[in-house]
PDB file of C-alpha atoms in Angstrom:
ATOM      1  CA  UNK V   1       7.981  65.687   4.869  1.00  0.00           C
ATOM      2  CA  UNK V   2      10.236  64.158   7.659  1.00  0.00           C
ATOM      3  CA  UNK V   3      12.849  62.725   5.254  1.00  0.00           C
ATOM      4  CA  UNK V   4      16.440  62.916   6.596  1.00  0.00           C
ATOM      5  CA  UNK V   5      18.287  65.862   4.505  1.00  0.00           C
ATOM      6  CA  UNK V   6      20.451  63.672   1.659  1.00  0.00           C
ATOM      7  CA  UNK V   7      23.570  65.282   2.921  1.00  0.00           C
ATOM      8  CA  UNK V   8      23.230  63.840   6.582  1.00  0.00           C
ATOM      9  CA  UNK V   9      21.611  60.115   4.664  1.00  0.00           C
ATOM     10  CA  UNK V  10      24.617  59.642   2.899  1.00  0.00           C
ATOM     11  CA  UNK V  11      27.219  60.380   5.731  1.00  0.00           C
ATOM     12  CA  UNK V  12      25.667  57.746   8.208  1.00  0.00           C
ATOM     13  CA  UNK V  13      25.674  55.562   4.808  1.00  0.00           C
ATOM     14  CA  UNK V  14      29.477  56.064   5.046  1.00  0.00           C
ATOM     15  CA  UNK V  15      29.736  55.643   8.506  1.00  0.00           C
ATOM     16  CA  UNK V  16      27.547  52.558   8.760  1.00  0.00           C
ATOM     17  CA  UNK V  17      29.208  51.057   5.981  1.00  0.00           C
ATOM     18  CA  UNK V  18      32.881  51.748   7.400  1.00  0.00           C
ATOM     19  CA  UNK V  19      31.949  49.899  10.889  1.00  0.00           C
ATOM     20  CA  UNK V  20      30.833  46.693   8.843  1.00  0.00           C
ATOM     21  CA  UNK V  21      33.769  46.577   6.792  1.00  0.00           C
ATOM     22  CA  UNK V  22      35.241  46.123  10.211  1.00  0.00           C
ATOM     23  CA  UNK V  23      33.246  43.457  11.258  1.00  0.00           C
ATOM     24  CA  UNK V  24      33.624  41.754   8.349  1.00  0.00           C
ATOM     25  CA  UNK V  25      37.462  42.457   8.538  1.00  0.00           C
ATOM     26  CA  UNK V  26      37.423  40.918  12.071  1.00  0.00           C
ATOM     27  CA  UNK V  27      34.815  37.697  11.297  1.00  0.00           C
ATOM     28  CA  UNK V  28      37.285  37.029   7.952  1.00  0.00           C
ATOM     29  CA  UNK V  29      40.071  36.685  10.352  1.00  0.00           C
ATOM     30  CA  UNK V  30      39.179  33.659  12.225  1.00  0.00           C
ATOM     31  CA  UNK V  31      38.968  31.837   8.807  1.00  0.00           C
ATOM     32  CA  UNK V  32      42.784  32.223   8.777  1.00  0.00           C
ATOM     33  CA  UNK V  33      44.104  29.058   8.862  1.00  0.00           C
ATOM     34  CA  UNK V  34      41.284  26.897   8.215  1.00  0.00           C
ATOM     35  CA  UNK V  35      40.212  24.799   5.287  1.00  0.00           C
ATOM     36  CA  UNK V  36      36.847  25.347   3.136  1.00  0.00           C
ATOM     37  CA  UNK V  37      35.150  24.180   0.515  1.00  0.00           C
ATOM     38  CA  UNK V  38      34.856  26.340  -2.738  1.00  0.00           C
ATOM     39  CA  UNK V  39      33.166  26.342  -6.010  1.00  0.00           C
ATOM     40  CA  UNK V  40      35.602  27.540  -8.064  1.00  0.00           C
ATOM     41  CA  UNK V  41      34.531  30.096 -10.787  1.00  0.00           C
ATOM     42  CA  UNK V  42      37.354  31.340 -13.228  1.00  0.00           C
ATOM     43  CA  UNK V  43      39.867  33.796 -13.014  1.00  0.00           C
ATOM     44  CA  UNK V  44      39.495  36.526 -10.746  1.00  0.00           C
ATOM     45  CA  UNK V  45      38.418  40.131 -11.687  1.00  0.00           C
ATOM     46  CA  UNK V  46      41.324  41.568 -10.205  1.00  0.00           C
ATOM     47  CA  UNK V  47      43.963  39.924 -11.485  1.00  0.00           C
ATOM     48  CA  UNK V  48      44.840  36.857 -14.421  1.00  0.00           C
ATOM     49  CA  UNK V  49      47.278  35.881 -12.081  1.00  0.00           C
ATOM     50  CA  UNK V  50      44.164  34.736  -9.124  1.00  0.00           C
ATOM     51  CA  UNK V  51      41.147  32.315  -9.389  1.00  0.00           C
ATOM     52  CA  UNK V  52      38.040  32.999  -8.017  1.00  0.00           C
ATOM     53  CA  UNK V  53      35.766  30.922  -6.345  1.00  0.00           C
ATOM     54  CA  UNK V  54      33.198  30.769  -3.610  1.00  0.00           C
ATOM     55  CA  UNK V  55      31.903  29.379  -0.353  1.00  0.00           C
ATOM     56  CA  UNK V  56      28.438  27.950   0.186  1.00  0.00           C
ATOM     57  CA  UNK V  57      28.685  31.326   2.844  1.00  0.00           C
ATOM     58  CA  UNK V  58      29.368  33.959  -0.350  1.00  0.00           C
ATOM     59  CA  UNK V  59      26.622  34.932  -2.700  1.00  0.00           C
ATOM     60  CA  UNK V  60      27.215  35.927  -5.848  1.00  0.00           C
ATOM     61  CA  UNK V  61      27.136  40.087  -6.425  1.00  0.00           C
ATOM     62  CA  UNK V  62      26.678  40.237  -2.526  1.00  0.00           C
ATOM     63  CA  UNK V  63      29.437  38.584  -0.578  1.00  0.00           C
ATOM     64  CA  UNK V  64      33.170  38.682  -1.160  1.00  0.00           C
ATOM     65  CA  UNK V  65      35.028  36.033  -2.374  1.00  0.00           C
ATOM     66  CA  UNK V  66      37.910  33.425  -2.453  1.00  0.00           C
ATOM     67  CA  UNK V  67      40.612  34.287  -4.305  1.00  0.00           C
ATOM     68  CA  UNK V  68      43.218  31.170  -5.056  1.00  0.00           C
ATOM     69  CA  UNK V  69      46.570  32.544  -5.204  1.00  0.00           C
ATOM     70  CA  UNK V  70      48.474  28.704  -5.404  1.00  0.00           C
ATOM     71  CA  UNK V  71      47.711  25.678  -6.875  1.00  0.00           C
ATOM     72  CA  UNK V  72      49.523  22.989  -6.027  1.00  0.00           C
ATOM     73  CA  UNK V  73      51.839  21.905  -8.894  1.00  0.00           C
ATOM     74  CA  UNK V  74      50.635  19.503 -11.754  1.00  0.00           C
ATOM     75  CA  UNK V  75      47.225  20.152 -10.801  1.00  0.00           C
ATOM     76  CA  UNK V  76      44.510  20.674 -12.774  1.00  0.00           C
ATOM     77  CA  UNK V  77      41.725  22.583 -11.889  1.00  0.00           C
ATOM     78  CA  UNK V  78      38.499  24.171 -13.969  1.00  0.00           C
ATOM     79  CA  UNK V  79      35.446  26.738 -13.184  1.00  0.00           C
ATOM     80  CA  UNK V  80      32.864  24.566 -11.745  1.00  0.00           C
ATOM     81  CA  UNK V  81      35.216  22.399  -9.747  1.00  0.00           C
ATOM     82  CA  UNK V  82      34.710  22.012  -6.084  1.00  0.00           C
ATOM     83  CA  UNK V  83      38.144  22.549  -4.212  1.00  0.00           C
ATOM     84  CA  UNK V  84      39.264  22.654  -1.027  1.00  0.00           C
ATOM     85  CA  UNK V  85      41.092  25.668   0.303  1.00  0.00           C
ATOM     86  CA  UNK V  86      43.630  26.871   3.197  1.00  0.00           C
ATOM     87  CA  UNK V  87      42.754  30.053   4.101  1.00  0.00           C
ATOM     88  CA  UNK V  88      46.259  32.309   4.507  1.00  0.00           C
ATOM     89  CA  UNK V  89      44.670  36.371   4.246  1.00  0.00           C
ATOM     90  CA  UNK V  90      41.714  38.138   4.895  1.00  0.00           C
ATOM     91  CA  UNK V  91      40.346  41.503   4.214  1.00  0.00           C
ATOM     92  CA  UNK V  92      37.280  43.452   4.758  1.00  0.00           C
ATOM     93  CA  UNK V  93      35.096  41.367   2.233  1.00  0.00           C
ATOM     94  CA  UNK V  94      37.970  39.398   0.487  1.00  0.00           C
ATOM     95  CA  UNK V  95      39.637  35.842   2.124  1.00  0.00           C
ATOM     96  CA  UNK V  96      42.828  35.282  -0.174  1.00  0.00           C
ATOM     97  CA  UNK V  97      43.825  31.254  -0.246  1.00  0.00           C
ATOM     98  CA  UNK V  98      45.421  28.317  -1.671  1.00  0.00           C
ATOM     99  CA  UNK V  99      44.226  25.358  -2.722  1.00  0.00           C
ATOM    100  CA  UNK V 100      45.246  22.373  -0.795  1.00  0.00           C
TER     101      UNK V 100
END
C-alpha cells in the first residue's frame, strides 16, 4: 500500500509534462530555418486552410507534426507525397512550414 495519493500523481503529471513541453519548445527551435523531408498526409486537423504531414522523426498519435501553411503557386501536391519543407515556426510539439 505505498501508492502515491492520486492528488499528488497527477500534479507531478502536470509538472513533468509542462517542463517537456519546454524542451520540446526549445529542440523545435533549432529546426527554424532548415529544410526537411515530409510525408505529406492531408489537410490538417486544425484548420482546412493547413496540410499536414510528417517527418521520418514524428510518429503518428505520438509526435507533433508539420503543418504546411504555403505552397508554392501552380503546384500540385497530394497525401502520400514526399515534400520538402522550410521550416519558419515552432511550438511546443507543432513545427509550422512551407513547402519549398
Amino acid at each position: 500500500d505505498e501508492k502515491v495519493d492520486p492528488t499528488v500523481a497527477k500534479k507531478r503529471e502536470r509538472r513533468l509534462m509542462k517542463e517537456q513541453a519546454k524542451i520540446s519548445h526549445r529542440r523545435n527551435r533549432k529546426l527554424i530555418g532548415r529544410r526537411v523531408k515530409v510525408l505529406l498526409e492531408g489537410k490538417a486537423k486544425e484548420s482546412d486552410l493547413l496540410l499536414e504531414g510528417r517527418m521520418e522523426t514524428q510518429a503518428p498519435e505520438i509526435d507533433g507534426a508539420v503543418l504546411i501553411n504555403d505552397v508554392p503557386e501552380g503546384r500540385e501536391v497530394r497525401p502520400g507525397d514526399f515534400v520538402t519543407v522550410e521550416i519558419t515556426a515552432a511550438h511546443e510539439y507543432d513545427l509550422i512550414g512551407q513547402v519549398v
